[in-house]
């Protein structure tokens, strides 16, 4: 069965610093991959997605992610973090049966 | 445009009482529908998904059930709540046709079982 691993439960970065959130997936075929962001007490908002083509995808709010098949990874990046980026981030994969499976999430804290 | 509504937004229920969370989608037809639960400090767990009226797939054996009485309505229920049912419940939908279609989430429902 497909699965998603986000190895970092919490990450703290300084405002203006770069950010990389890690995501590894397990799926036998070409995956459809997503990154969502969740502010406290809110639903999930899609940041970006990948399902074919260019392996570097651009999303909203200045985020990007790179799909690396050889590493089974889909890491999320942002060159300069803003305080408003503090939230929880979820990586997800659509696999067998069209089910969307999420990682456990990474909580991002931004310090000024 | 499509919208998804989920209610109630917050709910406090005693142990052993019933539960009904409702989700409706507007502006699309025959969507795939999902119920997720997010427990405090944990990721999202897929509970149920539905590809059509009356078609429900359960992912995790539990105290909950789901029903889809109409094309764009998805209901999460329980006959007797447990303390462990507390959490944040999210309804979601997606267009059929491609696994790459984006899944859109409702605002969520906070359930506290006391």
Coordinates of N, CA and C in Angstrom, one line a residue:
Chain A
X1 N 0.8 -1.2 0.0 CA 0.0 0.0 0.0 C 0.9 1.2 0.0
X2 N 0.3 2.3 -0.5 CA 1.1 3.5 -0.6 C 1.2 4.1 0.8
X3 N 2.3 4.9 1.0 CA 2.5 5.6 2.3 C 3.4 6.8 2.1
X4 N 3.3 7.7 3.0 CA 4.1 8.9 3.0 C 4.8 9.2 4.3
X5 N 6.0 9.5 4.2 CA 6.8 9.8 5.4 C 7.3 11.2 5.4
X6 N 7.0 11.9 6.5 CA 7.5 13.3 6.7 C 8.4 13.1 8.0
X7 N 9.7 13.0 7.8 CA 10.6 12.7 8.9 C 10.7 13.8 10.0
X8 N 10.4 15.0 9.7 CA 10.5 16.1 10.7 C 9.2 16.4 11.2
X9 N 9.0 16.3 12.5 CA 7.7 16.6 13.1 C 7.6 18.1 13.3
X10 N 8.7 18.7 13.8 CA 8.8 20.2 14.0 C 10.0 20.7 13.3
X11 N 9.9 21.9 12.7 CA 11.0 22.6 12.2 C 10.9 24.1 12.6
X12 N 12.0 24.6 13.0 CA 12.0 26.1 13.4 C 13.0 26.8 12.5
X13 N 12.6 27.8 11.8 CA 13.5 28.6 11.0 C 13.3 30.1 11.3
X14 N 14.4 30.8 11.0 CA 14.3 32.3 11.2 C 13.6 32.9 10.1
X15 N 12.9 34.0 10.3 CA 12.3 34.7 9.2 C 13.3 35.2 8.2
X16 N 13.0 35.0 7.0 CA 14.0 35.3 5.9 C 14.9 34.2 5.5
X17 N 15.0 33.2 6.3 CA 15.8 32.0 6.0 C 15.1 31.1 5.0
X18 N 15.9 30.2 4.4 CA 15.3 29.3 3.5 C 14.7 28.1 4.2
X19 N 13.8 27.4 3.5 CA 13.1 26.3 4.1 C 13.1 25.1 3.2
X20 N 13.3 23.9 3.8 CA 13.0 22.7 3.0 C 12.3 21.7 4.0
X21 N 11.1 21.3 3.5 CA 10.4 20.2 4.3 C 10.5 19.0 3.5
X22 N 10.8 17.9 4.2 CA 11.1 16.6 3.5 C 9.8 15.8 3.4
X23 N 9.8 15.0 2.3 CA 8.6 14.1 2.1 C 9.2 12.9 1.3
X24 N 8.9 11.7 1.8 CA 9.3 10.5 1.0 C 8.0 9.7 0.9
X25 N 7.8 9.1 -0.2 CA 6.6 8.3 -0.5 C 7.0 6.9 -0.9
X26 N 6.0 6.0 -0.7 CA 6.2 4.7 -1.2 C 5.0 4.3 -2.0
X27 N 5.3 4.1 -3.3 CA 4.2 3.7 -4.3 C 4.8 3.1 -5.5
X28 N 4.2 2.1 -6.0 CA 4.8 1.3 -7.1 C 4.8 1.9 -8.4
X29 N 3.8 2.8 -8.7 CA 3.7 3.4 -10.0 C 4.0 4.9 -9.9
X30 N 3.8 5.6 -11.0 CA 4.0 7.0 -11.0 C 3.0 7.7 -10.0
X31 N 3.5 8.4 -9.0 CA 2.6 8.9 -8.0 C 2.0 10.3 -8.4
X32 N 0.9 10.6 -7.8 CA 0.4 12.0 -7.9 C 0.7 12.5 -6.5
X33 N 1.4 13.6 -6.4 CA 1.9 14.2 -5.1 C 1.4 15.5 -4.8
X34 N 1.1 15.8 -3.6 CA 0.5 17.1 -3.2 C 1.2 17.6 -1.9
X35 N 1.2 18.9 -1.8 CA 1.5 19.5 -0.5 C 0.4 20.4 -0.1
X36 N -0.1 20.3 1.1 CA -1.1 21.1 1.7 C -0.6 21.8 2.9
X37 N -1.2 23.0 3.2 CA -0.9 23.7 4.4 C -2.1 23.9 5.2
X38 N -2.0 23.8 6.6 CA -3.1 23.9 7.5 C -2.7 24.9 8.6
X39 N -3.5 26.0 8.7 CA -3.3 26.9 9.8 C -4.1 26.4 10.9
X40 N -3.8 26.8 12.2 CA -4.4 26.2 13.3 C -6.0 26.3 13.3
X41 N -6.6 25.2 13.5 CA -8.1 25.2 13.5 C -8.8 25.3 12.2
X42 N -8.0 25.3 11.1 CA -8.5 25.5 9.8 C -8.5 24.2 8.9
X43 N -9.2 24.3 7.8 CA -9.0 23.2 6.8 C -7.7 23.2 6.1
X44 N -7.6 22.4 5.1 CA -6.3 22.3 4.4 C -6.4 23.1 3.1
X45 N -5.3 23.8 2.8 CA -5.2 24.5 1.5 C -4.1 23.9 0.6
X46 N -4.4 23.7 -0.6 CA -3.5 23.1 -1.5 C -2.4 24.2 -1.8
X47 N -1.1 23.7 -1.7 CA 0.0 24.6 -2.1 C 0.5 24.3 -3.5
X48 N 0.6 23.0 -3.8 CA 1.0 22.6 -5.2 C 0.8 21.2 -5.3
X49 N 1.0 20.7 -6.6 CA 0.8 19.3 -6.9 C 1.7 18.9 -8.1
X50 N 2.0 17.6 -8.1 CA 2.7 17.1 -9.2 C 2.1 15.8 -9.7
X51 N 1.9 15.7 -11.0 CA 1.5 14.4 -11.6 C 2.1 14.1 -12.9
X52 N 2.8 15.0 -13.5 CA 3.5 14.7 -14.7 C 4.4 15.9 -15.1
X53 N 5.2 15.7 -16.1 CA 5.9 16.9 -16.7 C 7.1 17.3 -15.9
X54 N 7.4 18.6 -15.8 CA 8.5 19.2 -15.2 C 8.5 18.7 -13.7
X55 N 9.7 18.3 -13.2 CA 9.7 17.7 -11.9 C 9.8 18.8 -10.8
X56 N 10.0 20.0 -11.2 CA 10.0 21.2 -10.3 C 8.7 21.9 -10.5
X57 N 7.9 21.9 -9.5 CA 6.6 22.6 -9.6 C 6.5 23.8 -8.7
X58 N 5.9 24.8 -9.2 CA 5.7 26.0 -8.5 C 4.3 26.0 -7.9
X59 N 4.2 26.6 -6.7 CA 2.9 26.7 -6.0 C 2.6 28.1 -5.6
X60 N 1.6 28.2 -4.7 CA 1.2 29.5 -4.2 C 2.1 29.9 -3.1
X61 N 2.1 31.2 -2.7 CA 2.8 31.7 -1.6 C 4.3 31.6 -1.7
X62 N 4.8 31.4 -3.0 CA 6.3 31.3 -3.2 C 6.9 30.0 -2.9
X63 N 6.1 28.9 -2.7 CA 6.6 27.6 -2.5 C 6.8 26.9 -3.8
X64 N 7.8 26.0 -3.8 CA 8.1 25.1 -4.9 C 8.4 23.7 -4.3
X65 N 8.3 22.7 -5.1 CA 8.7 21.3 -4.7 C 9.3 20.6 -5.9
X66 N 10.2 19.7 -5.6 CA 10.9 18.9 -6.6 C 10.6 17.5 -6.5
X67 N 10.1 16.8 -7.5 CA 9.9 15.4 -7.5 C 11.2 14.7 -8.0
X68 N 11.7 13.8 -7.1 CA 12.9 13.0 -7.5 C 12.5 11.5 -7.4
X69 N 12.3 10.9 -8.6 CA 11.8 9.6 -8.6 C 12.9 8.6 -8.0
X70 N 14.2 8.9 -8.2 CA 15.2 8.0 -7.7 C 15.3 8.0 -6.2
X71 N 14.8 9.1 -5.6 CA 14.9 9.1 -4.1 C 13.5 9.0 -3.5
X72 N 12.5 8.8 -4.4 CA 11.1 8.7 -3.9 C 10.8 9.9 -3.0
X73 N 11.2 11.1 -3.4 CA 11.0 12.3 -2.6 C 10.2 13.4 -3.3
X74 N 9.6 14.2 -2.5 CA 8.9 15.4 -3.1 C 9.0 16.5 -2.0
X75 N 10.2 17.0 -1.9 CA 10.5 18.0 -0.9 C 10.0 19.4 -1.2
X76 N 9.5 20.1 -0.2 CA 8.9 21.4 -0.4 C 9.9 22.4 0.0
X77 N 10.0 23.5 -0.8 CA 11.1 24.5 -0.5 C 10.5 25.9 -0.6
X78 N 11.1 26.8 0.1 CA 10.8 28.2 0.0 C 12.1 29.0 0.2
X79 N 12.5 29.9 -0.6 CA 13.8 30.6 -0.5 C 13.9 31.5 0.7
X80 N 12.7 32.1 1.1 CA 12.8 33.1 2.2 C 11.4 33.0 2.9
X81 N 11.5 32.6 4.2 CA 10.3 32.3 4.9 C 9.8 33.6 5.6
X82 N 8.4 33.7 5.6 CA 7.8 34.8 6.3 C 7.1 34.3 7.5
X83 N 6.9 35.2 8.5 CA 6.2 34.7 9.7 C 4.9 34.1 9.5
X84 N 4.2 34.6 8.4 CA 2.8 34.0 8.1 C 2.9 32.6 7.6
X85 N 4.1 32.1 7.3 CA 4.2 30.7 6.8 C 4.1 29.7 8.0
X86 N 4.1 30.2 9.2 CA 4.0 29.3 10.3 C 2.7 28.5 10.3
X87 N 2.8 27.2 10.2 CA 1.6 26.4 10.0 C 2.0 24.9 10.0
X88 N 1.1 24.0 9.8 CA 1.5 22.6 9.6 C 1.3 22.3 8.1
X89 N 2.3 21.5 7.7 CA 2.4 21.2 6.3 C 2.3 19.7 6.1
X90 N 1.5 19.3 5.1 CA 1.2 17.9 4.9 C 1.6 17.5 3.4
X91 N 2.3 16.5 3.3 CA 2.6 15.9 2.0 C 1.6 14.7 1.8
X92 N 1.1 14.5 0.6 CA 0.2 13.5 0.3 C 0.4 12.8 -1.0
X93 N 0.0 11.6 -1.2 CA 0.1 10.9 -2.4 C -1.2 10.2 -2.7
X94 N -1.6 10.2 -4.0 CA -2.7 9.5 -4.5 C -2.2 8.2 -5.0
X95 N -2.7 7.1 -4.5 CA -2.3 5.8 -5.0 C -3.4 4.9 -5.4
X96 N -3.2 3.6 -5.0 CA -4.2 2.6 -5.4 C -5.6 3.0 -5.0
X97 N -6.5 2.8 -5.8 CA -7.9 3.1 -5.4 C -8.2 4.5 -5.3
X98 N -7.4 5.4 -5.9 CA -7.6 6.8 -5.9 C -7.7 7.4 -4.5
X99 N -7.1 6.8 -3.5 CA -7.1 7.3 -2.2 C -5.9 8.2 -2.0
X100 N -6.2 9.3 -1.3 CA -5.2 10.3 -0.9 C -4.7 10.0 0.5
X101 N -3.4 9.7 0.6 CA -2.8 9.3 1.8 C -1.9 10.4 2.3
X102 N -2.0 10.8 3.5 CA -1.2 11.9 4.0 C 0.0 11.4 4.9
X103 N 1.0 12.2 4.9 CA 2.0 12.1 5.9 C 1.5 12.6 7.2
X104 N 2.4 12.4 8.3 CA 2.0 12.9 9.6 C 2.0 14.4 9.8
X105 N 2.6 15.1 8.9 CA 2.7 16.5 9.0 C 4.0 17.0 9.6
X106 N 4.4 18.2 9.2 CA 5.5 18.9 9.8 C 5.0 20.3 10.3
X107 N 5.2 20.6 11.5 CA 4.9 21.9 12.1 C 6.0 22.8 11.9
X108 N 5.7 23.9 11.2 CA 6.8 24.9 11.0 C 6.6 26.1 11.9
X109 N 7.6 26.4 12.6 CA 7.7 27.6 13.5 C 8.6 28.6 12.9
X110 N 8.3 29.8 12.9 CA 9.1 30.9 12.3 C 9.5 31.9 13.5
X111 N 10.8 32.0 13.7 CA 11.2 32.9 14.7 C 11.7 34.2 14.1
X112 N 11.4 35.3 14.8 CA 11.8 36.6 14.2 C 13.2 37.0 14.8
Chain B
X1 N -18.7 28.0 -9.5 CA -17.6 27.4 -8.8 C -18.1 26.4 -7.8
X2 N -17.2 25.5 -7.5 CA -17.5 24.5 -6.5 C -17.2 24.9 -5.1
X3 N -18.1 24.5 -4.2 CA -17.9 24.8 -2.8 C -18.2 23.5 -1.9
X4 N -17.6 23.5 -0.8 CA -17.9 22.4 0.1 C -18.2 22.9 1.5
X5 N -19.3 22.4 2.0 CA -19.8 22.9 3.3 C -19.8 21.7 4.3
X6 N -19.4 22.0 5.5 CA -19.3 21.0 6.5 C -19.8 21.6 7.8
X7 N -20.7 20.8 8.5 CA -21.2 21.3 9.8 C -21.6 20.1 10.7
X8 N -21.7 20.4 12.0 CA -21.4 21.7 12.7 C -19.9 21.9 12.7
X9 N -19.5 23.1 13.0 CA -18.1 23.5 13.0 C -17.4 23.0 14.3
X10 N -18.2 23.0 15.4 CA -17.7 22.5 16.7 C -18.8 21.8 17.4
X11 N -18.4 20.8 18.1 CA -19.4 19.9 18.8 C -18.8 19.3 20.0
X12 N -19.6 19.4 21.1 CA -19.1 18.8 22.4 C -20.2 17.8 22.7
X13 N -19.8 16.5 22.8 CA -20.8 15.4 23.0 C -20.4 14.5 24.2
X14 N -21.3 14.0 25.0 CA -20.9 13.1 26.0 C -20.6 11.7 25.4
X15 N -19.8 11.0 26.2 CA -19.5 9.6 25.8 C -20.9 8.8 25.7
X16 N -21.0 8.0 24.7 CA -22.2 7.2 24.5 C -23.3 7.8 23.7
X17 N -23.1 9.1 23.4 CA -24.2 9.8 22.6 C -23.9 9.6 21.1
X18 N -24.9 9.8 20.3 CA -24.7 9.6 18.9 C -24.1 10.8 18.2
X19 N -23.6 10.6 17.0 CA -22.9 11.7 16.2 C -23.4 11.7 14.8
X20 N -23.6 13.0 14.3 CA -23.8 13.1 12.9 C -23.1 14.4 12.4
X21 N -22.2 14.2 11.5 CA -21.5 15.3 10.8 C -21.9 15.3 9.4
X22 N -22.2 16.4 8.9 CA -22.7 16.4 7.5 C -21.8 17.3 6.6
X23 N -21.7 16.8 5.4 CA -20.9 17.5 4.4 C -21.7 17.5 3.0
X24 N -21.7 18.7 2.4 CA -22.3 18.8 1.1 C -21.4 19.6 0.2
X25 N -21.4 19.2 -1.1 CA -20.6 19.8 -2.1 C -21.6 20.4 -3.1
X26 N -21.2 21.6 -3.6 CA -22.1 22.3 -4.6 C -21.2 22.6 -5.8
X27 N -21.9 22.6 -6.9 CA -21.2 23.0 -8.2 C -20.6 21.9 -8.9
X28 N -20.8 20.7 -8.6 CA -20.2 19.6 -9.3 C -21.1 18.4 -9.1
X29 N -20.9 17.4 -10.0 CA -21.7 16.2 -9.8 C -20.8 15.0 -9.8
X30 N -21.3 13.9 -9.1 CA -20.6 12.7 -8.9 C -19.2 12.8 -8.4
X31 N -19.0 13.6 -7.4 CA -17.6 13.8 -6.9 C -17.2 12.5 -6.1
X32 N -15.9 12.3 -5.9 CA -15.4 11.4 -4.9 C -15.4 12.2 -3.6
X33 N -15.9 11.5 -2.6 CA -16.0 12.2 -1.3 C -15.2 11.4 -0.2
X34 N -14.7 12.2 0.8 CA -13.8 11.6 1.8 C -14.1 12.2 3.1
X35 N -13.9 11.3 4.1 CA -13.9 11.8 5.5 C -12.5 11.5 6.1
X36 N -11.8 12.5 6.7 CA -10.6 12.3 7.4 C -10.7 12.7 8.8
X37 N -9.9 12.1 9.7 CA -9.8 12.6 11.0 C -8.4 13.0 11.3
X38 N -8.3 14.1 12.1 CA -7.0 14.6 12.5 C -7.0 14.7 14.0
X39 N -6.3 13.7 14.7 CA -6.2 13.8 16.1 C -5.1 14.8 16.5
X40 N -5.2 15.3 17.7 CA -4.3 16.3 18.2 C -2.8 15.9 18.0
X41 N -2.1 16.7 17.3 CA -0.6 16.4 17.1 C -0.3 15.3 16.1
X42 N -1.3 14.8 15.4 CA -1.1 13.7 14.5 C -1.5 14.1 13.1
X43 N -1.2 13.3 12.1 CA -1.5 13.6 10.8 C -3.0 13.2 10.5
X44 N -3.3 13.2 9.2 CA -4.7 13.0 8.8 C -4.8 11.5 8.5
X45 N -5.9 11.0 9.0 CA -6.2 9.5 8.8 C -7.5 9.4 7.9
X46 N -7.4 8.7 6.8 CA -8.5 8.5 6.0 C -9.5 7.6 6.7
X47 N -10.7 8.0 6.8 CA -11.7 7.1 7.5 C -12.6 6.4 6.5
X48 N -13.2 7.2 5.6 CA -14.1 6.7 4.6 C -13.9 7.4 3.3
X49 N -14.2 6.7 2.2 CA -14.3 7.4 0.9 C -15.4 6.8 0.1
X50 N -16.0 7.6 -0.8 CA -17.1 7.2 -1.6 C -17.0 7.6 -3.0
X51 N -17.2 6.7 -3.9 CA -17.1 7.1 -5.4 C -18.5 7.2 -6.0
X52 N -19.6 7.0 -5.2 CA -20.9 7.2 -5.7 C -22.0 7.0 -4.6
X53 N -23.2 7.3 -5.0 CA -24.3 7.2 -4.0 C -24.3 5.7 -3.5
X54 N -24.4 5.6 -2.1 CA -24.5 4.3 -1.5 C -23.2 3.5 -1.5
X55 N -22.2 4.0 -2.1 CA -20.9 3.3 -2.2 C -19.9 3.9 -1.1
X56 N -19.6 3.1 -0.1 CA -18.8 3.6 1.0 C -17.7 2.6 1.2
X57 N -16.4 3.1 1.2 CA -15.3 2.2 1.6 C -14.7 2.7 2.9
X58 N -14.5 1.7 3.8 CA -14.0 2.0 5.1 C -12.6 1.7 5.2
X59 N -11.8 2.6 5.7 CA -10.4 2.4 5.7 C -9.9 1.8 7.1
X60 N -10.6 2.2 8.1 CA -10.1 1.8 9.5 C -11.3 1.3 10.3
X61 N -11.2 0.1 10.8 CA -12.2 -0.4 11.7 C -12.4 0.5 12.9
X62 N -13.6 0.9 13.2 CA -13.7 1.9 14.3 C -15.2 2.0 14.7
X63 N -15.4 3.0 15.5 CA -16.7 3.2 16.0 C -17.6 4.1 15.1
X64 N -17.1 4.4 13.9 CA -17.8 5.3 13.1 C -18.4 4.7 11.8
X65 N -19.3 5.3 11.2 CA -19.9 4.9 9.9 C -20.1 6.1 9.0
X66 N -20.3 5.8 7.7 CA -20.5 6.9 6.8 C -21.6 6.5 5.9
X67 N -22.3 7.5 5.4 CA -23.4 7.2 4.4 C -23.4 8.3 3.3
X68 N -23.9 8.0 2.2 CA -24.0 8.9 1.1 C -25.4 8.8 0.5
X69 N -26.3 9.4 1.1 CA -27.7 9.3 0.7 C -28.0 10.0 -0.7
X70 N -27.2 11.0 -1.0 CA -27.4 11.8 -2.2 C -26.0 12.0 -2.8
X71 N -26.0 12.4 -4.1 CA -24.8 12.5 -4.8 C -23.7 13.4 -4.2
X72 N -24.2 14.5 -3.6 CA -23.3 15.5 -3.1 C -23.4 15.6 -1.6
X73 N -23.8 14.6 -0.9 CA -24.0 14.6 0.5 C -23.3 13.4 1.1
X74 N -22.5 13.7 2.2 CA -21.7 12.7 2.8 C -21.8 12.9 4.3
X75 N -22.2 11.8 5.0 CA -22.5 12.0 6.4 C -21.7 11.0 7.2
X76 N -21.1 11.5 8.3 CA -20.3 10.7 9.2 C -21.1 10.5 10.5
X77 N -21.2 9.3 10.9 CA -22.1 9.0 12.1 C -21.5 8.1 13.1
X78 N -22.0 8.1 14.3 CA -21.7 7.1 15.3 C -22.9 6.9 16.1
X79 N -23.1 5.7 16.6 CA -24.3 5.4 17.5 C -23.9 5.7 18.9
X80 N -22.7 5.5 19.3 CA -22.2 5.7 20.6 C -20.8 6.2 20.6
X81 N -20.6 7.4 20.9 CA -19.2 8.0 20.9 C -18.4 7.5 22.0
X82 N -17.1 7.4 21.7 CA -16.0 7.1 22.6 C -15.2 8.3 22.8
X83 N -14.5 8.4 24.0 CA -13.5 9.5 24.2 C -12.5 9.6 23.1
X84 N -12.1 8.4 22.6 CA -11.1 8.4 21.5 C -11.6 8.9 20.2
X85 N -12.9 9.2 20.1 CA -13.4 9.8 18.8 C -13.1 11.3 18.7
X86 N -12.7 11.9 19.8 CA -12.4 13.3 19.8 C -11.3 13.6 18.7
X87 N -11.5 14.7 18.0 CA -10.6 15.1 17.0 C -11.2 16.1 16.0
X88 N -10.4 16.4 15.0 CA -10.8 17.3 14.0 C -11.2 16.5 12.7
X89 N -12.4 16.7 12.3 CA -12.9 15.9 11.2 C -13.0 16.7 9.9
X90 N -12.4 16.2 8.8 CA -12.4 17.0 7.6 C -13.1 16.2 6.5
X91 N -14.0 16.9 5.8 CA -14.6 16.3 4.7 C -13.9 16.9 3.4
X92 N -13.8 16.1 2.4 CA -13.1 16.5 1.2 C -13.8 15.9 0.0
X93 N -13.6 16.6 -1.2 CA -14.1 16.1 -2.4 C -13.1 16.2 -3.5
X94 N -13.3 15.5 -4.6 CA -12.5 15.5 -5.8 C -13.3 15.1 -7.0
X95 N -13.0 15.8 -8.1 CA -13.7 15.3 -9.3 C -13.2 14.0 -9.7
X96 N -14.1 13.2 -10.3 CA -13.7 11.9 -10.8 C -13.0 12.0 -12.1
X97 N -12.3 11.0 -12.6 CA -11.7 11.0 -13.9 C -10.2 10.9 -13.9
X98 N -9.6 11.5 -12.9 CA -8.1 11.5 -12.9 C -7.6 11.5 -11.5
X99 N -6.7 10.6 -11.3 CA -6.1 10.6 -9.9 C -5.4 11.9 -9.6
X100 N -5.0 12.6 -10.6 CA -4.3 13.9 -10.3 C -5.2 15.0 -10.0
X101 N -6.5 14.8 -10.0 CA -7.4 15.9 -9.7 C -7.2 16.3 -8.2
X102 N -7.2 17.6 -8.0 CA -7.0 18.1 -6.6 C -8.1 17.7 -5.7
X103 N -7.8 17.4 -4.5 CA -8.8 17.2 -3.4 C -8.9 18.5 -2.6
X104 N -10.2 18.9 -2.5 CA -10.5 20.1 -1.8 C -11.2 19.8 -0.4
X105 N -10.8 20.6 0.6 CA -11.3 20.3 1.9 C -12.3 21.3 2.4
X106 N -13.2 20.8 3.3 CA -14.1 21.7 4.0 C -13.3 22.3 5.2
X107 N -14.1 23.1 5.9 CA -13.4 23.9 7.0 C -13.1 23.0 8.2
X108 N -13.7 21.9 8.3 CA -13.5 21.0 9.4 C -14.5 21.1 10.5
X109 N -14.6 20.1 11.3 CA -15.5 20.0 12.5 C -14.7 19.5 13.7
X110 N -14.7 20.4 14.7 CA -14.0 20.0 16.0 C -15.0 19.2 16.8
X111 N -14.7 17.9 17.1 CA -15.5 17.1 18.0 C -14.7 16.9 19.3
X112 N -15.4 17.2 20.4 CA -14.8 16.9 21.7 C -15.8 16.0 22.4
X113 N -15.4 14.8 22.8 CA -16.2 13.9 23.5 C -15.8 13.9 25.0
X114 N -16.8 14.2 25.8 CA -16.5 14.4 27.2 C -17.2 13.3 28.1

